Short mmCIF file of C-alpha atoms in Angstrom, two decimals:
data_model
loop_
_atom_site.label_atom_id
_atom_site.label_comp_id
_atom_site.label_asym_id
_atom_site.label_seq_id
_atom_site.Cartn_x
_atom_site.Cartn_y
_atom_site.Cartn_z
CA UNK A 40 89.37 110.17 108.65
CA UNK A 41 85.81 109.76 109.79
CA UNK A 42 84.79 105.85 109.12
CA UNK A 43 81.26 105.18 109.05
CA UNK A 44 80.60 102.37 106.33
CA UNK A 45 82.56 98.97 106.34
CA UNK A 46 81.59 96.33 104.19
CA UNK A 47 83.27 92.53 104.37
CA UNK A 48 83.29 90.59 101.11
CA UNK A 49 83.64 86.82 100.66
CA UNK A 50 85.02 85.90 97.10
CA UNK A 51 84.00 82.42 95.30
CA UNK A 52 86.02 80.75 93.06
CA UNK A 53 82.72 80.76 91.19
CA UNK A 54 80.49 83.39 91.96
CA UNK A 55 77.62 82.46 93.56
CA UNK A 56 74.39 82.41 90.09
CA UNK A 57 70.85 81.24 90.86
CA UNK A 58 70.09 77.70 88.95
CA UNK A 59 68.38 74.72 90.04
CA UNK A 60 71.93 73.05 91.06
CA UNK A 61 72.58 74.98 94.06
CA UNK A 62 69.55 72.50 96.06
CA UNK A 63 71.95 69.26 95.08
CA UNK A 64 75.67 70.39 93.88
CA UNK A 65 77.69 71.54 96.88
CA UNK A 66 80.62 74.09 96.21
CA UNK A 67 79.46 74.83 92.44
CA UNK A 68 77.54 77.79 93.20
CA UNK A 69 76.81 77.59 96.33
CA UNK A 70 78.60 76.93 99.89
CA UNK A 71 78.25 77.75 103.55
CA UNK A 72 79.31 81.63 104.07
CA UNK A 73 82.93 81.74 105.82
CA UNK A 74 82.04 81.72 109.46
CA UNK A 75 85.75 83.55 110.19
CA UNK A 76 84.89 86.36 108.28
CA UNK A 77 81.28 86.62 109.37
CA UNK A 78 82.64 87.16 113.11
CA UNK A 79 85.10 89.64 112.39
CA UNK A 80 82.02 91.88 110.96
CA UNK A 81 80.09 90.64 113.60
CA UNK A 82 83.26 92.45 116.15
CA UNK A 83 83.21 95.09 114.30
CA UNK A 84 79.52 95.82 114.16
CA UNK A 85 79.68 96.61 117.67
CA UNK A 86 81.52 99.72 117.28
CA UNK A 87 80.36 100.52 113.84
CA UNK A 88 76.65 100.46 113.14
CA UNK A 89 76.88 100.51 109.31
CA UNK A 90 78.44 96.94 108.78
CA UNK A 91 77.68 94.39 106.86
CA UNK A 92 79.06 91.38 104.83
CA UNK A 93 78.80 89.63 101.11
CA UNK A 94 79.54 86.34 100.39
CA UNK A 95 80.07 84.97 96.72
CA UNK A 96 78.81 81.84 98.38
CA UNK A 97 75.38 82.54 98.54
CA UNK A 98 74.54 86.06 96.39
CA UNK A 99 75.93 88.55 94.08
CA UNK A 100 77.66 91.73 95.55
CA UNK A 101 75.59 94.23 95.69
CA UNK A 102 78.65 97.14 94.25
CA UNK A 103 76.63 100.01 94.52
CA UNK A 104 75.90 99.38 98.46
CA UNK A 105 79.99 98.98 98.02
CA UNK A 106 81.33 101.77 96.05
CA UNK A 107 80.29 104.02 98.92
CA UNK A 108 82.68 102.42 101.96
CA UNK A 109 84.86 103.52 103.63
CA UNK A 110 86.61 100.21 104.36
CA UNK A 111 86.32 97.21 102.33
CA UNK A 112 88.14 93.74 104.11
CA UNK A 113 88.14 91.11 101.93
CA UNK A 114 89.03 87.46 102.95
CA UNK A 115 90.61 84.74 101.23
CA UNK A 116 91.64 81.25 101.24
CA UNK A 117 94.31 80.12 98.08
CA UNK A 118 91.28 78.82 95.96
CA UNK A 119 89.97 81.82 96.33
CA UNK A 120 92.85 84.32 95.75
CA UNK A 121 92.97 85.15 92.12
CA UNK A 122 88.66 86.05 92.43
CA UNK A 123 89.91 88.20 95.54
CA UNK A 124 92.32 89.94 93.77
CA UNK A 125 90.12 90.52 91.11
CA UNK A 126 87.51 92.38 93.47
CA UNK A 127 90.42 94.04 95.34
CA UNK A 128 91.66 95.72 92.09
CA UNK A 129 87.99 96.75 91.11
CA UNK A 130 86.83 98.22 94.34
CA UNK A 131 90.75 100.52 94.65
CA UNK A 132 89.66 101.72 91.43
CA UNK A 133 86.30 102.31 91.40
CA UNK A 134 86.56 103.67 95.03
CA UNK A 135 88.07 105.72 98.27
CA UNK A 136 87.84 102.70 99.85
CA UNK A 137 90.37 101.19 102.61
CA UNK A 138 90.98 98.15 101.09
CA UNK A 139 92.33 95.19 103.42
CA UNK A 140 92.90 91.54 102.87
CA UNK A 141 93.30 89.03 104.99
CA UNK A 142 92.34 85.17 105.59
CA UNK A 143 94.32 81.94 105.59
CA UNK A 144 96.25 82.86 101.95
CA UNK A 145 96.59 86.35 102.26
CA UNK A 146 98.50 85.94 105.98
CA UNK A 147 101.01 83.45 104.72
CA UNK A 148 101.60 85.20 101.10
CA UNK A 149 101.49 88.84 102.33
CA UNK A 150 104.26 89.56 99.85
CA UNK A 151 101.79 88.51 97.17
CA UNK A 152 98.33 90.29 99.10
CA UNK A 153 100.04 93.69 99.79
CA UNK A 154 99.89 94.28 95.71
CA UNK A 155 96.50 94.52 95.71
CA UNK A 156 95.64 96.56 98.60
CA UNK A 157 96.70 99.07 101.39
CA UNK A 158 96.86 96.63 104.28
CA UNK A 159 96.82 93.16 105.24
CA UNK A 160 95.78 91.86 108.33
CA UNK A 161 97.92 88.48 109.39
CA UNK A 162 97.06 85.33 111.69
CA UNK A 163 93.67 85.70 113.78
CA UNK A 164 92.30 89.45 113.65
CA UNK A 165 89.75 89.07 116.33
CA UNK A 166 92.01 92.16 118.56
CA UNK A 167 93.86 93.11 115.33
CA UNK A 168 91.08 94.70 113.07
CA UNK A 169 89.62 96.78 115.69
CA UNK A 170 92.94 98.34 116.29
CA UNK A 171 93.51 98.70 112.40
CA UNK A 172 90.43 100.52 112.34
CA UNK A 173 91.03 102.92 115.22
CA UNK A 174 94.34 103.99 113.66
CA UNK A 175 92.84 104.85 110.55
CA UNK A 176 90.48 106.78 112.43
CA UNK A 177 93.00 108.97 113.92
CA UNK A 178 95.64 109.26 111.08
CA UNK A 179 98.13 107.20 113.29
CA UNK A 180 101.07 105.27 112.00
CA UNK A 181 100.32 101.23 112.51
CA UNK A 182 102.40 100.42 115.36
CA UNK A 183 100.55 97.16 117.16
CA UNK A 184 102.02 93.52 115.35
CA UNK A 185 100.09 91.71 112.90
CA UNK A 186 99.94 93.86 109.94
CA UNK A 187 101.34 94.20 106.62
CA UNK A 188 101.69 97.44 103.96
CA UNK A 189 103.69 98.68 101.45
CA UNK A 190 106.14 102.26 101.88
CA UNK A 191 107.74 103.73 99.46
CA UNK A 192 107.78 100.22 97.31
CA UNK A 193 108.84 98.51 100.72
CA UNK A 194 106.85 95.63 102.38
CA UNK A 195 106.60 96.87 106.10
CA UNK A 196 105.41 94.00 108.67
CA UNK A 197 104.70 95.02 112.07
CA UNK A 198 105.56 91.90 113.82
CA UNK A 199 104.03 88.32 114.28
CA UNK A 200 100.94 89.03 116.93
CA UNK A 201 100.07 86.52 119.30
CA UNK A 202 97.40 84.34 119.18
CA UNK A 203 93.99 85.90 121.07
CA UNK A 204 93.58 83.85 123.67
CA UNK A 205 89.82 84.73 124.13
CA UNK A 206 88.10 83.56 121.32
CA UNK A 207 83.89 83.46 122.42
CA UNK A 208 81.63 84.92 119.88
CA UNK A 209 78.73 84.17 117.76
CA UNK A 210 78.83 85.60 114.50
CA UNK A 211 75.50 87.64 113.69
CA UNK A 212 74.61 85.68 110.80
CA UNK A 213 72.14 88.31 109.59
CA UNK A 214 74.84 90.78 108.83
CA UNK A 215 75.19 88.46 105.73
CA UNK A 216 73.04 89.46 103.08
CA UNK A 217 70.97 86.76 101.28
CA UNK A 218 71.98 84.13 103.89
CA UNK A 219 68.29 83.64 105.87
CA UNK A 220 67.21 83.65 102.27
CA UNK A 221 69.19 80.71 101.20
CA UNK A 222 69.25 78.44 104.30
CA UNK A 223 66.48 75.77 103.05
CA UNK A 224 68.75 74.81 100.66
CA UNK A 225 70.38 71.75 101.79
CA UNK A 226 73.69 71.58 100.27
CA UNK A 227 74.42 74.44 103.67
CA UNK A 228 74.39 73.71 106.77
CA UNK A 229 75.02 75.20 110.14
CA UNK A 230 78.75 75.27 110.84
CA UNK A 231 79.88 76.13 114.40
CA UNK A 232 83.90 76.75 115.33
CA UNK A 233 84.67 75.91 118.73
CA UNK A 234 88.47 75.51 118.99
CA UNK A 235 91.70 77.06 117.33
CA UNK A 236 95.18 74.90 117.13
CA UNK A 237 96.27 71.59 116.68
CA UNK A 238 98.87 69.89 118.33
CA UNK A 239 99.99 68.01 115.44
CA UNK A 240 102.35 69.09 112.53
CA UNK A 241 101.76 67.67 109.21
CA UNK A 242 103.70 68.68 106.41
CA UNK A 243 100.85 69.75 104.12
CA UNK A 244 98.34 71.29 106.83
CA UNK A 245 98.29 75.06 106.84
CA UNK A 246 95.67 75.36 109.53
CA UNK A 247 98.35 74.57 112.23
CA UNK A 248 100.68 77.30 110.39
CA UNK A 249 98.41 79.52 110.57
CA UNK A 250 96.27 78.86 114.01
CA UNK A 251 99.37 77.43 115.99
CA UNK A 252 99.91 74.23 117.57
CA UNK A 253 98.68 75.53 121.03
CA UNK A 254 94.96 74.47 121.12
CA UNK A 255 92.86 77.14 122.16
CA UNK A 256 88.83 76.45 123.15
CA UNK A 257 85.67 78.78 123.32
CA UNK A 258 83.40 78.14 126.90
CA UNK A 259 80.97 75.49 126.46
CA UNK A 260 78.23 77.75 127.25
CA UNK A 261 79.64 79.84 124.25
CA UNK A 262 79.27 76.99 121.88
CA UNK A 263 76.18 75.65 123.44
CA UNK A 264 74.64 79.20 122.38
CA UNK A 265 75.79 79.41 119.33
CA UNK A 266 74.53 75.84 118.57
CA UNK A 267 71.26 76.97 119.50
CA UNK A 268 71.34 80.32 117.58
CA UNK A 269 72.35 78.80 114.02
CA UNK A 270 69.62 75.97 114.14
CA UNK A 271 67.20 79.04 115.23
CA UNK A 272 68.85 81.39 112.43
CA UNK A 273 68.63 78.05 109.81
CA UNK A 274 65.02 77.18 110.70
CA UNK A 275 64.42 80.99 110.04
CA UNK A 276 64.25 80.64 106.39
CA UNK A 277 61.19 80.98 103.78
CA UNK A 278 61.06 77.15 103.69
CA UNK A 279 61.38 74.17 105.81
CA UNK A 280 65.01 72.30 105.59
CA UNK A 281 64.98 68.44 105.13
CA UNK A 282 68.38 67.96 106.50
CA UNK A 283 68.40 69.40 109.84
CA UNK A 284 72.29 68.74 110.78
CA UNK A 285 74.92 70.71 112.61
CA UNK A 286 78.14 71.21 111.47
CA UNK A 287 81.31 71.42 114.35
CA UNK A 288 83.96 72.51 111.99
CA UNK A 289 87.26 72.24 114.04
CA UNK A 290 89.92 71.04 111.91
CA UNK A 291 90.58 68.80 115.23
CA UNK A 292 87.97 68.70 117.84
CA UNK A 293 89.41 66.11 119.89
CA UNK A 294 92.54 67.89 120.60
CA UNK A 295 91.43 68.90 124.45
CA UNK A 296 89.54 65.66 125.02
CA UNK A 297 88.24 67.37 128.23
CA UNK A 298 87.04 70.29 126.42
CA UNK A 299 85.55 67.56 123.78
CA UNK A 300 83.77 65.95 126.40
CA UNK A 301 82.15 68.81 128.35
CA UNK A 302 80.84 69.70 125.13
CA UNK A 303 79.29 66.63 124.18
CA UNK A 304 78.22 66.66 128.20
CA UNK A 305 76.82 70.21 127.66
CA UNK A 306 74.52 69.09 124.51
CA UNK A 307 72.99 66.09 125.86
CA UNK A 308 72.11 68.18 129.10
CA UNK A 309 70.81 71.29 126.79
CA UNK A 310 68.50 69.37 125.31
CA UNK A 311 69.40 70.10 121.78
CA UNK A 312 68.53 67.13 119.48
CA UNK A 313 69.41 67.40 116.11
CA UNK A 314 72.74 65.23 113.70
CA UNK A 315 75.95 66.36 114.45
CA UNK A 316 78.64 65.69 112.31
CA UNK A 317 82.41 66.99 113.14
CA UNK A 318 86.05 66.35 111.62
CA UNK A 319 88.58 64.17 113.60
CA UNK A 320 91.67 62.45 113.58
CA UNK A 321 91.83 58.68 113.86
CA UNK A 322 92.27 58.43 117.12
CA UNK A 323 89.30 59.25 118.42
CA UNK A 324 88.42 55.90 117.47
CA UNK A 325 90.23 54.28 120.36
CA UNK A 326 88.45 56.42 122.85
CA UNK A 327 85.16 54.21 123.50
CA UNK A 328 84.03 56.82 126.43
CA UNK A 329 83.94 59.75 123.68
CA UNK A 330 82.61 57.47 121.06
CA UNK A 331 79.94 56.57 123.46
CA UNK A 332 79.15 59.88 124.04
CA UNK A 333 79.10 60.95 120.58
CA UNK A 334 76.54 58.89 120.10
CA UNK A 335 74.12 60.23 123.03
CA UNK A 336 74.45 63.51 122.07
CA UNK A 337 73.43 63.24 118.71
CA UNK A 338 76.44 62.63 116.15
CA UNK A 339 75.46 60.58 113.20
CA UNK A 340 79.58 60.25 111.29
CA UNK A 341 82.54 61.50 111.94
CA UNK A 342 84.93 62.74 109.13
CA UNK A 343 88.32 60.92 109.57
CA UNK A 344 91.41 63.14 107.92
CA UNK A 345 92.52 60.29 106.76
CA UNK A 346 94.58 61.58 104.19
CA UNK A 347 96.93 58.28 102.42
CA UNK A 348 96.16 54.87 102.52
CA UNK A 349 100.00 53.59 102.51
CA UNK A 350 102.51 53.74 105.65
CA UNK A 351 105.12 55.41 103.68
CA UNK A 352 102.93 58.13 103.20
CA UNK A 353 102.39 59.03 106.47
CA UNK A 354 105.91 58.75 107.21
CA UNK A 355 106.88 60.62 104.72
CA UNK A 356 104.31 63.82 105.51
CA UNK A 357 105.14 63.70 109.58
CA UNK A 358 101.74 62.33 110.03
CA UNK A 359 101.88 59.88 112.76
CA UNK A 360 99.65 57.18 111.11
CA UNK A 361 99.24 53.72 110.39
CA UNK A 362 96.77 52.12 108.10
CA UNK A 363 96.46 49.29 110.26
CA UNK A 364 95.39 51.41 113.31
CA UNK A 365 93.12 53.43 111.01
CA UNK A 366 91.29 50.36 109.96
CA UNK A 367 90.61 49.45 112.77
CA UNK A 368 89.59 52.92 114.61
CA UNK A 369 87.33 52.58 111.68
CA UNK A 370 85.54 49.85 112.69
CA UNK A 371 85.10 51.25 116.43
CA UNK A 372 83.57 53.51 115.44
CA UNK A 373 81.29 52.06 113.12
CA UNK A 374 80.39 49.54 116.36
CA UNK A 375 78.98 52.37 118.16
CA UNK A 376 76.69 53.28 115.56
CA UNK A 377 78.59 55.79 113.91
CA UNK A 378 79.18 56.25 110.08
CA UNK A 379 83.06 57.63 108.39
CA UNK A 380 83.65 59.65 106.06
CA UNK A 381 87.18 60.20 105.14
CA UNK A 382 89.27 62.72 103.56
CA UNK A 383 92.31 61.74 101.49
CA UNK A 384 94.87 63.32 99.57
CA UNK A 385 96.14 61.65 96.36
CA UNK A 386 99.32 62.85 94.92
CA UNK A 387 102.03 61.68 97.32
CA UNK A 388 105.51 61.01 96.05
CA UNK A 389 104.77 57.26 96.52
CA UNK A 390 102.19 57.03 94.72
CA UNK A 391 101.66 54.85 91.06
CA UNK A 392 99.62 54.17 88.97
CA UNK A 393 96.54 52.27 90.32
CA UNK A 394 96.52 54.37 92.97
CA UNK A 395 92.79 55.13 92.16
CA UNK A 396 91.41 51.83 92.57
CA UNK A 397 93.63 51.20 95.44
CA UNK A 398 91.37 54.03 97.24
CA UNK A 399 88.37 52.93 96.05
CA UNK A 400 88.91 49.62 97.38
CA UNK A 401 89.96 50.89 101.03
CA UNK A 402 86.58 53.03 100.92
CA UNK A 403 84.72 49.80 99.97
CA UNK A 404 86.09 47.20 101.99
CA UNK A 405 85.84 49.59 105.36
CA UNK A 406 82.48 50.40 104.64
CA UNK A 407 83.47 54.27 104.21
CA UNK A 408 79.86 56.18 103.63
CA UNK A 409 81.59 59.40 101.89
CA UNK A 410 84.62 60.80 100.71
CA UNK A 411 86.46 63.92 100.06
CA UNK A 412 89.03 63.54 97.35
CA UNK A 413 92.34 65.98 97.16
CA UNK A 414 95.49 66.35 95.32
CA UNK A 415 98.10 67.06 97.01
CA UNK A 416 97.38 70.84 98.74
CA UNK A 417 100.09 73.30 98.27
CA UNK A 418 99.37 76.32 100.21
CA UNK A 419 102.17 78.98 100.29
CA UNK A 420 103.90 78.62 103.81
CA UNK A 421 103.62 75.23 104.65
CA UNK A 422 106.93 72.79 104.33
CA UNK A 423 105.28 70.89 101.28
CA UNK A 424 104.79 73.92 99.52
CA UNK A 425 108.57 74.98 100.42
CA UNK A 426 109.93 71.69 99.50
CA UNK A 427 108.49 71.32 95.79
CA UNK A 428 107.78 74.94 94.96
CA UNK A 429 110.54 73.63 91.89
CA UNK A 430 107.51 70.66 90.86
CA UNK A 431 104.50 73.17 90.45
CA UNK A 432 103.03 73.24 87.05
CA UNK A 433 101.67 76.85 87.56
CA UNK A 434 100.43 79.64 90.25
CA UNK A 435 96.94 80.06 89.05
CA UNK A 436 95.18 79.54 93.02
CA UNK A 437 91.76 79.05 91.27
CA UNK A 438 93.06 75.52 89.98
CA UNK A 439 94.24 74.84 93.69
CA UNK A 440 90.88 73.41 94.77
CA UNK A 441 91.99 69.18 94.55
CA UNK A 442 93.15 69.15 91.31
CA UNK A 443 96.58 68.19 90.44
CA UNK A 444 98.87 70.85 90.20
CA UNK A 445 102.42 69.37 90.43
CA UNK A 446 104.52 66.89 89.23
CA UNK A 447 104.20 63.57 90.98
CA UNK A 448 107.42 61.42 91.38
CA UNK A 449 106.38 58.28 90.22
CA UNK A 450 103.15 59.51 87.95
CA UNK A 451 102.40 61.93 85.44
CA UNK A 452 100.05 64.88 86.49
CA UNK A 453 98.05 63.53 83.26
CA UNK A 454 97.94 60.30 84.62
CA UNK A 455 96.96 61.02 88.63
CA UNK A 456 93.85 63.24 87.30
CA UNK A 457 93.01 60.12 85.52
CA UNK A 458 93.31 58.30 89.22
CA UNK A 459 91.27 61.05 90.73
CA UNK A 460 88.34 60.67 88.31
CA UNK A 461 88.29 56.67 88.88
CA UNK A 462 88.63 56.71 92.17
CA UNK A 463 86.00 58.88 92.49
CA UNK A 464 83.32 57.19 89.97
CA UNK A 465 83.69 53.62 91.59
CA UNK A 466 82.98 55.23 95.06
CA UNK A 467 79.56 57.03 93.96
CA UNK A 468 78.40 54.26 91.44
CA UNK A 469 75.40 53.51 90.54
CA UNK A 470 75.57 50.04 92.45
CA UNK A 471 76.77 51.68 95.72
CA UNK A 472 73.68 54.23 95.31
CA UNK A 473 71.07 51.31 94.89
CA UNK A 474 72.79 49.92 98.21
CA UNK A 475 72.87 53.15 100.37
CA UNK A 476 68.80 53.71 99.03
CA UNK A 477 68.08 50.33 100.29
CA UNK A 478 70.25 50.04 103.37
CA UNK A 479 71.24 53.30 105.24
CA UNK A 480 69.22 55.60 106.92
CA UNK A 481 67.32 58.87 105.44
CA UNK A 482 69.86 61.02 106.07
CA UNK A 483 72.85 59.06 104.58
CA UNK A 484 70.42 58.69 101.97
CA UNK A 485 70.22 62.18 100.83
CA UNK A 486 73.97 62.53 101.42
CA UNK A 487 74.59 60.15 98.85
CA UNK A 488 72.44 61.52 96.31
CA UNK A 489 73.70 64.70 97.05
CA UNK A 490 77.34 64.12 97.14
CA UNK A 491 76.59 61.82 93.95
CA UNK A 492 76.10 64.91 92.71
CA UNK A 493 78.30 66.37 94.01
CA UNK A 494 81.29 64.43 93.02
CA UNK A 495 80.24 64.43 89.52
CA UNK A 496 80.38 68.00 89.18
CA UNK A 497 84.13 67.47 90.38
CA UNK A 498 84.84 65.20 87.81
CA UNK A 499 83.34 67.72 84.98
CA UNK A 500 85.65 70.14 85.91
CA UNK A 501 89.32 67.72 86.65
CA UNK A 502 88.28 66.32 82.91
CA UNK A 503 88.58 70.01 81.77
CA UNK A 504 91.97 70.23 82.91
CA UNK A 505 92.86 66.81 81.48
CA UNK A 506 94.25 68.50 78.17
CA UNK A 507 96.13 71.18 79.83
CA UNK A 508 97.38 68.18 81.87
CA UNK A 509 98.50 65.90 79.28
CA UNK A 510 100.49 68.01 77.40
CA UNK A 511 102.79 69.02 80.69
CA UNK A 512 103.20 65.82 81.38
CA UNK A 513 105.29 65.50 78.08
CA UNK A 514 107.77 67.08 80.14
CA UNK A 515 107.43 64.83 82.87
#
């Protein structure tokens, strides 16, 4: 077959609509494209002049530009599954399409993918897709590792493929349509991927599952660039932005602490001034050279995975933690002019009730500027999925966003909502919002108000499910 028209699509659990809340709600309507999908299109564009991408994120998809591929890849994490299926099934019906699937969810529930499509592509496909596409090209059977298909009502999986080592690239953010359009609104931001991997091995993570524990690192000069292209592609836009921040979005960026610091080395030498913000693990906070130079090169917080608030917890999850050591990498941090945001997860088999309040008060009393609030995550392949697959109230992926969706041991589902919602409203109160417009800075300002937002838009939707919730916890 001759292919001359592929076409990547981003699903959203709720497809992207124009409305007044996309400028202060984050993740309603509107979110920052997927910047894993946007550089496979951006690989393949180099071969194949007639590519481009849609993200649910930020527009509609435009299905009569669609209908006419030849090859449709769609990407998905869980959340997102059910909407991808959804456009999978449409587009193999309304269509000659190709379709393929791939992503976080679709690689490690390939059994569950390969229904709705011809192939899927699994782990990384940086090397993979290209080859995918060439086969199709010449009517070849797929013979390189990393794909999945069904023959003759048989799942047929070519082998686990290894890791690309080489992973430069800048994704061509203007393959996505809509985006330079939608980049003054300031619930996106810039988001730049420099490394793969994490050493660690938590039970619940399925990043490491799915990127391997062997951390893996663009060149600085790589990540320099593409620094420098997405505050040129986000300054681009019909308006001007009011937050002007940069987004490093490794889940740990601190894994190769030389790497880390030859980055941070190679932005305070480029010259490039604008707020960083990146994700870390706790430990970073015992590292006063790397805080130090956090701070010169422009990084305003740092987003602590946090995750539990009790020892047990950690011990529990193979997270090697301790609350004591995380209070007090807390305050390091904040010594060196630094603000935390943390991410937890509530849900935990040692959890009671109370449990809200008892993370409100931790985010209080350490002076915590912003949270992220989870249930416990349950993405098919990780060992916490495995290991209470039995205590799931249901498969619907669109509810696997942070809301509860199994049965606690020592709470009701009914009841840890409940925590969620508390927790949640004591953090962004009305008192702490007087205090950050007094106290912090304009830019932890208008995070505030935003996330303020934000998290009350959460709390709409976990009070939906509270019904639902309380009557399967009847059978708890």
């Amino acid at each position: 077959m001759k292919i001359k028209k592929i076409r990547f699509i981003e699903p959203g659990e709720r497809p992207y609509k124009r409305t007044v809340l996309n400028h202060f709600v984050y993740d309603r309507y509107i979110r920052t494209p997927s910047v894993g999908l946007n550089l496979l299109a951006t690989i393949v564009k180099k071969e194949y002049d007639d590519t481009y991408m849609y993200s649910e994120a930020i527009s509609k998809i435009l299905r009569k530009d669609v209908v006419d591929a030849d090859v449709i890849f769609i990407g998905i994490f869980t959340f997102q599954a059910n909407r991808g299926y959804q456009i999978a099934r449409y587009f193999k019906k309304h269509t000659n399409a190709i379709v393929v699937m791939g992503g976080l969810h679709a690689s490690m529930n390939y059994t569950e993918a390969v229904k709705y499509c011809d192939y899927v592509l699994l782990g990384e496909g940086d090397e993979s897709i290209l080859e995918l596409l060439h086969s199709l090209e010449k009517e070849e059977p797929i013979s390189f590792p990393g794909v999945a298909y069904r023959q003759n009502k048989r799942i047929i999986v070519t082998g686990k493929r290894k890791p690309p080592e080489n992973i430069d690239g800048i994704p061509d953010r203007s393959l996505v349509y809509q985006y330079q359009n939608r980049v003054h609104y300031n619930t996106i931001w810039p988001q730049i991927h420099g490394s793969r991997g994490c050493p660690h091995n938590c039970d619940y993570c399925a990043l490491v599952r799915h990127f391997g524990r062997k951390v893996r690192t663009r060149s600085v000069e790589d990540v320099l660039e593409d620094i420098r292209s997405s505050i040129a592609f986000f300054n681009s836009g019909p308006f001007p932005r009011l937050l002007k921040g940069v987004w490093l979005t490794d889940d740990n960026f601190f894994a190769d602490r030389e790497w880390a610091m030859n980055v941070l080395h190679g932005i305070i030498d480029s010259g490039i001034r604008v707020p960083f913000t990146v994700q870390a693990r706790y430990e970073v906070g015992f590292d006063h050279e790397m805080l130090a130079l956090l701070k010169q090169a422009g990084f305003f917080e740092l987003a602590l995975g946090i995750e539990f608030i009790d020892d047990s917890d950690f011990e529990a999850y193979h997270k090697k933690s301790t609350v004591e050591e995380i209070k007090q990498a807390i305050k390091n941090i904040q010594s060196c002019g630094l603000s935390v945001r943390g991410l937890f997860i509530l849900g935990a088999d040692n959890n009671t009730p109370g449990i809200g309040d008892k993370l409100a008060d931790f985010v209080i009393e350490n002076h915590i500027q912003g949270v992220l609030i989870q249930s416990m995550y349950f993405v098919p392949g990780t060992p916490v999925y495995q290991q209470n697959r039995h205590r799931l109230l249901h498969h619907n992926w669109s509810k696997y966003n942070g809301q509860v969706v199994h049965y606690p041991k020592q709470i009701s589902p009914y009841q840890l909502q409940l925590e969620h919602i508390r927790a949640s409203r004591r953090i962004y109160s009305v008192k702490r919002l007087a205090k950050s417009l007094i106290f912090d800075d304009p830019i932890h300002k208008m995070l505030f108000i935003g996330e303020m937002f934000w998290h009350k838009s959460i709390c709409m939707d976990l009070k939906k499910e509270l019904p639902y919730l309380k009557e399967r916890s009847k059978e708890y």
